[in-house]
CSV table of C-alpha atoms and ligand atoms in Angstrom, one decimal:
chain,number,residue,atom,x,y,z
A,1,MET,CA,0.2,-0.4,0.2
A,2,ARG,CA,1.0,3.2,-0.6
A,3,LEU,CA,0.8,7.1,-0.4
A,4,VAL,CA,-0.1,8.4,-3.2
A,5,LEU,CA,-1.8,12.5,-4.3
A,6,ALA,CA,-5.3,12.5,-4.7
A,7,ASN,CA,-6.3,12.2,-8.4
A,8,HIS,CA,-8.8,11.5,-11.2
A,9,PRO,CA,-10.4,7.9,-12.1
A,10,GLY,CA,-8.2,7.0,-14.9
A,11,ASP,CA,-5.5,9.3,-14.4
A,12,ALA,CA,-1.8,8.1,-13.7
A,13,CYS,CA,-1.2,7.7,-9.6
A,14,VAL,CA,1.8,10.0,-8.5
A,15,ALA,CA,3.3,7.4,-5.2
A,16,VAL,CA,4.8,9.4,-2.6
A,17,ARG,CA,6.0,6.4,-0.2
A,18,ALA,CA,5.2,2.8,0.7
A,19,LEU,CA,3.5,2.7,3.9
A,20,ARG,CA,4.7,1.5,7.2
A,21,VAL,CA,4.1,-1.9,8.4
A,22,ARG,CA,2.6,-0.5,11.3
A,23,GLU,CA,0.7,1.9,9.4
A,24,ILE,CA,-0.9,-1.0,7.0
A,25,GLU,CA,-1.6,-2.8,10.9
A,26,ALA,CA,-3.3,-0.1,12.1
A,27,LEU,CA,-5.4,0.7,9.1
A,28,THR,CA,-6.7,-2.7,8.9
A,29,HIS,CA,-7.6,-2.9,12.8
A,30,HIS,CA,-9.6,0.2,12.1
A,31,PHE,CA,-11.7,-0.9,9.1
A,32,ARG,CA,-12.1,-4.6,9.9
A,33,ASP,CA,-12.2,-4.6,13.4
A,34,GLY,CA,-13.1,-1.0,14.0
A,35,VAL,CA,-10.1,-1.4,16.6
A,36,ASP,CA,-8.3,2.1,16.2
A,37,ALA,CA,-4.7,3.2,17.6
A,38,PRO,CA,-3.8,6.2,19.7
A,39,TRP,CA,-2.7,7.8,17.3
A,40,LEU,CA,-4.7,6.5,14.0
A,41,SER,CA,-7.0,10.0,13.8
A,42,GLU,CA,-4.5,12.4,14.2
A,43,TRP,CA,-2.6,10.7,11.2
A,44,LEU,CA,-5.9,10.8,8.9
A,45,ALA,CA,-6.6,13.9,9.7
A,46,ARG,CA,-3.0,15.1,8.4
A,47,LEU,CA,-3.5,12.6,5.2
A,48,ALA,CA,-6.5,14.9,4.8
A,49,ARG,CA,-4.6,17.8,5.1
A,50,MET,CA,-1.9,16.9,3.4
A,51,ARG,CA,-4.2,15.9,-0.2
A,52,LEU,CA,-3.3,12.5,0.3
A,53,TRP,CA,-4.8,9.2,-0.5
A,54,ILE,CA,-3.8,5.4,-0.1
A,55,ASP,CA,-3.6,3.1,-2.9
A,56,CYS,CA,-4.2,-0.9,-2.2
A,57,GLU,CA,-1.7,-3.1,-4.0
A,58,CYS,CA,-3.6,-5.9,-3.6
A,59,ARG,CA,-4.7,-6.3,-7.5
A,60,SER,CA,-2.3,-6.9,-10.6
A,61,MET,CA,0.2,-4.4,-11.1
A,62,ARG,CA,-1.5,-4.0,-15.1
A,63,GLU,CA,-4.9,-3.3,-13.3
A,64,ALA,CA,-5.8,0.2,-11.3
A,65,SER,CA,-5.6,-0.1,-8.0
A,66,PRO,CA,-8.4,0.4,-5.7
A,67,MET,CA,-8.3,3.7,-3.8
A,68,LEU,CA,-8.9,4.4,0.3
A,69,PHE,CA,-9.0,8.0,1.4
A,70,ALA,CA,-9.3,9.8,5.4
A,71,ARG,CA,-12.6,11.1,5.6
A,72,ARG,CA,-14.1,12.9,8.7
A,73,THR,CA,-16.8,11.8,10.5
A,74,PRO,CA,-19.6,14.4,11.2
A,75,GLU,CA,-18.3,13.8,15.2
A,76,ALA,CA,-15.5,15.9,13.0
A,77,THR,CA,-12.7,12.5,13.4
A,78,TYR,CA,-11.5,10.7,10.5
A,79,ALA,CA,-12.0,7.7,9.3
A,80,LEU,CA,-10.9,5.3,6.3
A,81,ALA,CA,-13.2,5.3,3.5
A,82,ARG,CA,-13.1,3.5,0.2
A,83,MET,CA,-13.5,5.3,-3.3
A,84,LEU,CA,-16.5,4.0,-5.1
A,85,ASP,CA,-15.5,4.8,-7.9
A,86,ARG,CA,-12.6,3.0,-8.3
A,87,PRO,CA,-11.6,-0.8,-8.7
A,88,ALA,CA,-12.7,-3.3,-6.1
A,89,HIS,CA,-10.4,-4.6,-4.1
A,90,ALA,CA,-9.1,-7.8,-4.6
A,91,ARG,CA,-10.9,-11.6,-2.8
A,92,GLY,CA,-8.9,-11.7,0.5
A,93,CYS,CA,-8.1,-8.5,0.9
A,94,PRO,CA,-8.3,-7.0,4.5
A,95,PHE,CA,-10.3,-3.8,3.1
A,96,GLY,CA,-11.9,-5.9,0.9
A,97,VAL,CA,-14.7,-6.6,3.8
A,98,ALA,CA,-17.6,-4.6,5.2
A,99,PRO,CA,-15.8,-2.2,7.2
A,100,ALA,CA,-16.3,-2.4,10.4
A,101,SER,CA,-18.9,-0.1,12.2
A,102,VAL,CA,-20.5,2.5,10.9
A,103,ARG,CA,-18.3,5.3,11.5
A,104,ASN,CA,-16.0,3.9,8.7
A,105,ALA,CA,-18.7,3.7,5.7
A,106,ASP,CA,-17.3,4.3,2.4
A,107,GLU,CA,-20.3,7.1,2.2
A,108,LEU,CA,-19.4,10.4,2.3
A,109,PRO,CA,-22.0,12.4,5.0
A,110,GLU,CA,-24.1,14.3,3.6
A,111,PRO,CA,-23.0,18.2,4.7
A,112,PRO,CA,-26.2,19.6,6.6
A,113,ARG,CA,-28.1,21.5,5.6
A,114,LEU,CA,-27.3,25.1,5.8
A,115,VAL,CA,-23.5,24.2,4.8
A,116,HIS,CA,-25.1,21.9,1.7
A,117,LEU,CA,-27.5,25.4,1.3
A,118,MET,CA,-23.8,27.5,1.3
A,119,CYS,CA,-22.1,25.4,-0.9
A,120,ARG,CA,-25.0,24.9,-3.7
A,121,TRP,CA,-25.4,28.9,-3.0
A,122,PHE,CA,-21.6,29.7,-4.3
A,123,ALA,CA,-21.4,26.9,-7.1
A,124,ALA,CA,-24.4,28.0,-8.5
A,125,ALA,CA,-23.4,31.7,-9.0
A,126,ARG,CA,-20.0,30.3,-9.7
A,127,LEU,CA,-18.3,32.0,-7.3
A,128,ASN,CA,-15.9,29.6,-7.4
A,129,VAL,CA,-14.9,29.6,-10.8
A,130,LEU,CA,-12.7,32.4,-11.0
A,131,PHE,CA,-12.3,34.4,-14.3
A,132,PRO,CA,-9.4,36.8,-15.1
A,133,TYR,CA,-12.0,39.1,-15.2
A,134,THR,CA,-10.7,43.2,-14.8
A,135,GLY,CA,-12.7,45.8,-13.8
A,136,ASP,CA,-14.1,47.5,-10.9
A,137,ASP,CA,-17.4,46.1,-11.1
A,138,GLY,CA,-16.8,42.4,-9.8
A,139,LEU,CA,-17.8,42.8,-6.8
A,140,SER,CA,-21.1,43.6,-7.9
A,141,ALA,CA,-21.1,41.3,-9.9
A,142,GLN,CA,-20.5,38.6,-7.5
A,143,TYR,CA,-23.8,39.8,-5.6
A,144,ALA,CA,-25.7,40.2,-8.4
A,145,ALA,CA,-25.0,36.7,-9.3
A,146,LEU,CA,-26.1,35.2,-5.8
A,147,ARG,CA,-29.3,37.3,-5.9
A,148,GLU,CA,-30.0,35.8,-9.5
A,149,VAL,CA,-29.3,32.2,-8.4
A,150,SER,CA,-31.4,32.1,-5.4
A,151,ARG,CA,-34.5,33.0,-8.0
A,152,SER,CA,-34.4,28.8,-8.6
A,153,MET,CA,-33.4,27.9,-4.3
A,154,GLU,CA,-35.6,26.9,-2.0
A,155,VAL,CA,-34.8,27.7,1.8
A,156,TRP,CA,-37.4,25.3,3.1
A,157,PRO,CA,-40.2,23.8,0.5
A,158,GLY,CA,-42.4,26.6,-0.6
A,159,GLN,CA,-40.0,29.5,0.6
A,160,PRO,CA,-37.6,30.9,-2.3
A,161,LEU,CA,-34.5,31.9,-1.0
A,162,TYR,CA,-34.9,35.3,-3.6
A,163,ASP,CA,-37.3,36.3,-1.3
A,164,PHE,CA,-36.0,35.0,2.2
A,165,GLY,CA,-32.4,35.5,1.5
A,166,ARG,CA,-30.8,38.8,2.0
A,167,THR,CA,-27.1,39.3,1.6
A,168,HIS,CA,-26.7,43.0,2.4
A,169,PRO,CA,-27.2,44.4,5.7
A,170,HIS,CA,-29.9,47.2,4.4
A,171,GLY,CA,-31.8,44.1,3.5
A,172,LEU,CA,-31.7,42.5,7.2
A,173,PRO,CA,-34.0,44.3,9.1
A,174,GLU,CA,-37.2,44.0,6.4
A,175,LEU,CA,-36.4,40.4,6.8
A,176,CYS,CA,-36.6,40.4,10.5
A,177,ARG,CA,-39.9,42.1,10.1
A,178,LYS,CA,-41.3,39.3,8.1
A,179,LEU,CA,-40.3,36.5,9.3
A,180,SER,CA,-41.2,38.2,13.2
A,181,ARG,CA,-45.0,38.6,11.8
A,182,SER,CA,-45.9,34.9,10.8
A,183,ALA,CA,-47.8,33.3,12.9
A,184,HIS,CA,-45.4,30.1,12.5
A,185,ASP,CA,-41.8,29.8,12.3
A,186,THR,CA,-40.6,30.7,9.5
A,187,GLN,CA,-36.8,30.5,8.4
A,188,GLY,CA,-35.4,32.8,6.3
A,189,VAL,CA,-30.9,33.2,5.6
A,190,TYR,CA,-28.5,36.0,5.9
A,191,LEU,CA,-25.4,36.3,4.2
A,192,SER,CA,-22.7,38.3,5.9
A,193,VAL,CA,-19.0,39.1,5.0
A,194,THR,CA,-17.4,39.4,8.0
A,195,SER,CA,-13.2,40.0,9.0
A,196,ARG,CA,-13.8,38.2,12.6
A,197,LEU,CA,-15.5,35.6,14.2
A,198,ASP,CA,-16.0,37.3,17.6
A,199,SER,CA,-20.1,37.1,18.4
A,200,GLY,CA,-20.2,41.0,18.4
A,201,GLU,CA,-19.2,41.8,15.2
A,202,LEU,CA,-21.7,39.2,13.9
A,203,LEU,CA,-24.5,40.1,15.7
A,204,GLU,CA,-24.2,44.2,15.1
A,205,PRO,CA,-26.5,44.1,11.5
A,206,MET,CA,-28.7,42.0,13.7
A,207,TYR,CA,-30.1,45.1,15.6
A,208,SER,CA,-32.4,47.5,14.6
A,209,THR,CA,-34.3,51.0,15.5
A,210,ASP,CA,-37.2,48.9,14.5
A,211,ALA,CA,-38.9,48.4,17.7
A,212,HIS,CA,-41.2,46.1,15.8
A,213,TYR,CA,-39.5,42.5,16.4
A,214,GLN,CA,-36.8,41.3,18.9
A,215,VAL,CA,-33.8,39.4,18.2
A,216,ASP,CA,-32.9,37.1,20.3
A,217,GLU,CA,-28.9,37.8,21.3
A,218,GLU,CA,-27.9,33.9,21.7
A,219,LEU,CA,-25.5,33.2,18.8
A,220,PRO,CA,-25.8,28.9,18.8
A,221,PRO,CA,-22.1,27.4,18.5
A,222,LEU,CA,-20.2,28.1,15.1
A,223,ARG,CA,-20.1,25.7,12.9
A,224,THR,CA,-17.3,26.1,9.6
A,225,ALA,CA,-18.0,24.4,6.2
A,226,CYS,CA,-16.4,21.2,5.5
A,227,GLY,CA,-14.1,20.7,8.0
A,228,SER,CA,-12.5,24.0,6.9
A,229,GLU,CA,-9.8,26.0,9.2
A,230,PRO,CA,-11.5,29.2,10.4
A,231,ASP,CA,-8.1,30.2,11.1
A,232,ARG,CA,-8.0,33.8,10.0
A,233,GLY,CA,-10.6,36.2,8.1
A,234,PRO,CA,-12.8,37.5,5.9
A,235,PHE,CA,-15.4,34.7,6.1
A,236,VAL,CA,-18.7,34.1,4.9
A,237,VAL,CA,-20.8,33.7,7.5
A,238,LEU,CA,-24.6,32.1,7.0
A,239,PHE,CA,-27.1,32.9,9.4
A,240,LEU,CA,-29.7,30.6,9.4
A,241,LEU,CA,-33.0,32.4,10.9
A,242,ALA,CA,-36.3,31.2,13.0
A,243,GLY,CA,-38.6,34.1,13.4
A,244,ALA,CA,-42.4,33.9,14.6
A,245,LYS,CA,-44.6,36.2,16.5
A,246,GLY,CA,-42.1,39.1,17.4
A,247,VAL,CA,-39.3,37.0,17.8
A,248,VAL,CA,-36.5,36.1,15.4
A,249,ARG,CA,-34.2,33.6,16.9
A,250,ILE,CA,-31.1,33.1,15.1
A,251,ARG,CA,-31.1,29.0,15.1
A,252,GLU,CA,-27.8,28.5,12.9
A,253,VAL,CA,-24.7,29.8,11.6
A,254,VAL,CA,-21.9,28.7,9.4
A,255,ALA,CA,-19.0,29.9,8.4
A,256,GLN,CA,-16.3,29.6,5.6
A,257,PRO,CA,-13.2,31.2,5.3
A,258,ILE,CA,-12.8,33.1,1.7
A,259,HIS,CA,-10.2,34.7,-0.2
A,260,SER,CA,-11.1,38.5,0.2
A,261,ARG,CA,-13.9,40.8,0.6
A,262,ARG,CA,-13.8,41.9,-2.9
A,263,LEU,CA,-13.4,38.1,-4.0
A,264,LEU,CA,-15.8,35.7,-2.4
A,265,VAL,CA,-14.1,32.3,-3.4
A,266,PRO,CA,-14.9,29.9,-0.2
A,267,LEU,CA,-11.7,28.4,0.6
A,268,ASP,CA,-10.8,25.9,3.2
A,269,GLY,CA,-8.6,28.2,5.3
A,270,VAL,CA,-5.2,30.0,5.0
A,271,VAL,CA,-3.0,27.2,3.4
A,272,ASP,CA,-5.8,27.8,0.0
A,273,ARG,CA,-5.3,31.1,0.2
A,274,ARG,CA,-1.8,31.6,0.0
A,275,THR,CA,-2.0,28.8,-2.9
A,276,LEU,CA,-5.0,31.2,-4.9
A,277,GLU,CA,-3.0,34.3,-4.4
A,278,VAL,CA,-0.3,32.6,-6.4
A,279,LEU,CA,-2.7,30.8,-8.9
A,280,LEU,CA,-4.6,34.8,-9.5
A,281,ASP,CA,-1.3,35.6,-10.2
A,282,VAL,CA,-0.2,33.3,-12.8
A,283,GLN,CA,-3.9,34.1,-14.3
A,284,ARG,CA,-2.6,37.5,-14.6
A,285,ARG,CA,0.5,36.8,-16.2
A,286,LEU,CA,-1.1,34.8,-19.0
A,287,LEU,CA,-3.2,37.1,-19.6
A,288,VAL,CA,-1.4,40.5,-20.2
A,289,GLY,CA,2.0,38.3,-21.4
A,290,TRP,CA,0.2,35.3,-23.8
A,291,GLY,CA,-3.4,36.6,-23.9
A,292,ARG,CA,-4.1,33.1,-22.8
A,293,VAL,CA,-6.9,32.6,-20.1
A,294,VAL,CA,-6.8,30.4,-17.6
A,295,THR,CA,-9.6,30.0,-15.1
A,296,ILE,CA,-9.1,28.4,-11.7
A,297,ARG,CA,-11.8,26.4,-9.4
A,298,LYS,CA,-11.9,25.8,-6.2
A,299,THR,CA,-14.0,22.5,-5.1
A,300,LEU,CA,-16.7,23.0,-3.0
A,301,CYS,CA,-18.0,21.0,-0.5
A,302,ASN,CA,-20.7,19.7,-2.3
A,303,ALA,CA,-18.2,18.5,-5.3
A,304,LEU,CA,-17.9,14.8,-6.4
A,305,PRO,CA,-16.1,12.8,-4.2
A,306,HIS,CA,-12.5,12.7,-5.3
A,307,GLU,CA,-12.8,16.5,-6.3
A,308,ARG,CA,-13.1,17.5,-3.0
A,309,GLY,CA,-9.5,16.0,-2.6
A,310,VAL,CA,-8.2,18.7,-5.0
A,311,SER,CA,-8.2,22.3,-3.9
A,312,PHE,CA,-8.1,23.9,-7.3
A,313,GLN,CA,-8.7,22.9,-11.0
A,314,VAL,CA,-6.7,25.3,-12.9
A,315,GLN,CA,-7.7,25.2,-16.9
A,316,SER,CA,-6.3,26.7,-20.0
A,317,VAL,CA,-9.0,27.5,-22.4
A,318,GLY,CA,-9.0,28.1,-26.4
A,319,PRO,CA,-10.3,30.4,-28.4
A,320,ASN,CA,-13.4,28.8,-28.8
A,321,GLY,CA,-14.1,28.8,-25.4
A,322,ARG,CA,-12.8,25.1,-24.3
A,323,ALA,CA,-10.8,23.6,-21.8
A,324,VAL,CA,-7.8,22.9,-24.1
A,325,LEU,CA,-5.6,21.9,-20.5
A,326,SER,CA,-7.1,21.0,-17.2
A,327,PHE,CA,-5.0,20.4,-14.3
A,328,ASP,CA,-5.6,19.5,-10.4
A,329,VAL,CA,-3.5,21.2,-7.4
A,330,LEU,CA,-2.9,20.5,-4.3
A,331,ALA,CA,-2.4,22.6,-1.2
A,332,ALA,CA,-1.0,21.9,1.9
A,333,ASP,CA,1.3,23.0,5.0
A,334,ALA,CA,5.2,22.6,4.2
A,335,GLU,CA,6.3,21.0,7.3
A,336,MET,CA,3.9,18.0,6.5
A,337,ALA,CA,4.7,17.9,2.9
A,338,LEU,CA,8.7,17.8,3.8
A,339,ALA,CA,8.1,15.6,6.9
A,340,ASP,CA,6.6,12.9,4.5
A,341,ARG,CA,8.5,13.4,1.5
A,342,VAL,CA,6.4,14.7,-1.2
A,343,ASP,CA,8.5,15.1,-4.1
A,344,LEU,CA,7.3,18.6,-5.8
A,345,GLU,CA,9.1,17.9,-8.5
A,346,GLN,CA,7.1,15.1,-10.3
A,347,GLY,CA,6.2,15.7,-14.0
A,348,ALA,CA,3.2,14.4,-14.5
A,349,GLY,CA,-0.4,14.7,-12.7
A,350,PRO,CA,-1.7,17.3,-10.2
A,351,ILE,CA,0.6,20.1,-9.3
A,352,TYR,CA,1.8,20.4,-5.8
A,353,HIS,CA,2.4,23.7,-3.5
A,354,ALA,CA,3.5,23.3,0.3
A,355,VAL,CA,2.8,26.4,1.4
A,356,GLY,CA,5.1,27.9,4.3
A,357,ALA,CA,4.2,30.9,5.2
A,358,THR,CA,0.8,32.3,5.0
A,359,GLU,CA,1.7,35.9,4.9
A,360,GLY,CA,4.1,38.5,4.3
A,361,PRO,CA,6.4,38.3,0.7
A,362,LEU,CA,6.2,35.0,-1.6
A,363,THR,CA,8.8,32.1,-0.2
A,364,PRO,CA,10.6,29.9,-2.0
A,365,THR,CA,8.1,27.2,-1.9
A,366,ASP,CA,5.4,29.5,-3.3
A,367,VAL,CA,7.7,30.9,-6.2
A,368,SER,CA,9.2,27.0,-7.5
A,369,PHE,CA,5.0,26.4,-7.2
A,370,ARG,CA,4.2,29.3,-9.6
A,371,SER,CA,7.1,28.2,-11.9
A,372,ARG,CA,5.6,24.7,-11.9
A,373,VAL,CA,2.4,25.8,-12.9
A,374,LEU,CA,3.8,28.1,-15.6
A,375,SER,CA,5.7,25.8,-17.4
A,376,ARG,CA,2.8,23.8,-17.1
A,377,LEU,CA,0.7,26.6,-18.9
A,378,LEU,CA,3.4,27.6,-21.1
A,379,ASP,CA,4.9,23.8,-22.2
A,380,HIS,CA,1.1,23.0,-23.4
A,381,VAL,CA,0.9,26.4,-25.5
A,382,ALA,CA,4.1,25.4,-27.2
A,383,HIS,CA,3.0,22.0,-27.9
A,384,SER,CA,-0.1,22.8,-28.8
A,385,GLY,CA,1.6,25.2,-32.2
A,386,GLY,CA,0.0,28.0,-30.3
A,387,SER,CA,1.7,31.8,-30.2
A,388,GLN,CA,5.2,31.8,-28.6
A,389,ARG,CA,5.3,35.6,-28.9
A,390,PRO,CA,3.3,37.9,-25.9
A,391,ALA,CA,-0.3,38.3,-27.9
A,392,ALA,CA,-2.8,41.6,-26.9
A,393,PRO,CA,-4.4,41.0,-23.9
A,394,THR,CA,-8.1,40.5,-24.3
A,395,ARG,CA,-10.9,41.1,-21.8
A,396,ALA,CA,-11.7,37.3,-21.3
A,397,ILE,CA,-15.7,36.6,-21.0
A,398,ALA,CA,-17.0,35.9,-17.6
A,399,SER,CA,-19.8,33.4,-17.9
B,1,ZN,ZN1,-7.2,-4.1,-1.2
C-alpha cells in the first residue's frame, strides 16, 4: 500500500511513499475490526490536510488500484473510507470486507443542511470559478450572481431563497420583520461577510432601531463548512433565522474563509488562500503576457468525492471557450509535506504546493510552485502550436 496524491479516476497515480508495516496494521485494525491505534485519527486528519490518499496494491500491477482516503466523520474525527468509483479490492484483501462499524462507512456524509445550502448557492452563482476578468464591478457582479441564482433555490420547501434570503445588512431588518410577523416558525437566511468571527461583530447587523420585533441575542455554536479551518478571515457567514410572533431567533450559523472582501471564493483555510494568490498571479501573467485565458476552480464540499481531495482545478481555455488543458492543484502545509517527503518536482499528475508562510511576500516554495504551474501551461502552448509571442491582452468572457 502506498501514499499517493489525490487524483481523478483513470489518471496516473503519483506515489509519495510506501506505507510502513505499523501503518498498514493500524489501518487494517481500524477498518476490519473497528479498533483504533491512539495516533490513527490524528494521522488520518494529517493525510486529509495533505491531500494524500492510499492505493491498495492487492490487484495485479497491470490493473488500476483500489483507492482509500481519510474522510471526516460527523463527529469531526477521521475514518478510512473506500473510493467507490475505483476498482474493488481483490478477494482476500482486508479492505475488501464490509467496514467494521458505521464510522468507517464508505459513503461520504451529507453536509449539514445549511452548509449544503451555502455550497449550492456559491456553486450555482459560480463564485468558485475565477476568470481573469478585470474591472471594478467585480464585487457587485458577485452579489448580483448570488441574488440571481437565489430565484431558483429554496430555503425550505415553498420558501424561495430570493424572498427569504438577504445578502446585504440593509435588507436584514425587512427580512426580520417578515419572519417575525408570521404566526408559525418561518425560516430565512442572511449571508454576511465579516473580518472576524466574534459574536459582537456577527450580531451587530441583527439589531435595528425598529421596535416591531426582537432578536434573540443567543448565538448558536459556530459551525465551519466542510472541515475548513477558520483560522483567519475574512469569512462568509450564513445565518439561518427563524421567526414567529414578534421574535427572530438565530437558529444556525455556518462560517467559511473566503479569499477577500472583494473576491468571495470560499476556501478551506489560509493554505488555500496563499495558493490562490499565486494562481491569480499566474492567471494575470498569462493573460497580459500571452493573451491566454486560464480559469481557476475551487472545489466545494458538494463536489464529487475525488474532487474533494483536490484544492483547485486549473484550466487553459482555447479561443472557442473549451478547455484545452486541465490539471489539479493540491495545496498543503509545507512542514507536513516535507516530513512525508512529498516529491514536489514530479512532472505529471497534479501540481503540489507546499505552503510555508501564509502571509507576507512569496516564499521560495511559492515561487517554485508558480514556475511549475507557468511551465505546465506554457509548455502546452508550445506543443499545441500556439503563439510564442505575447499577444495583445484580451478581455475574457466571465460567463
Ligand atoms: Zn485491497
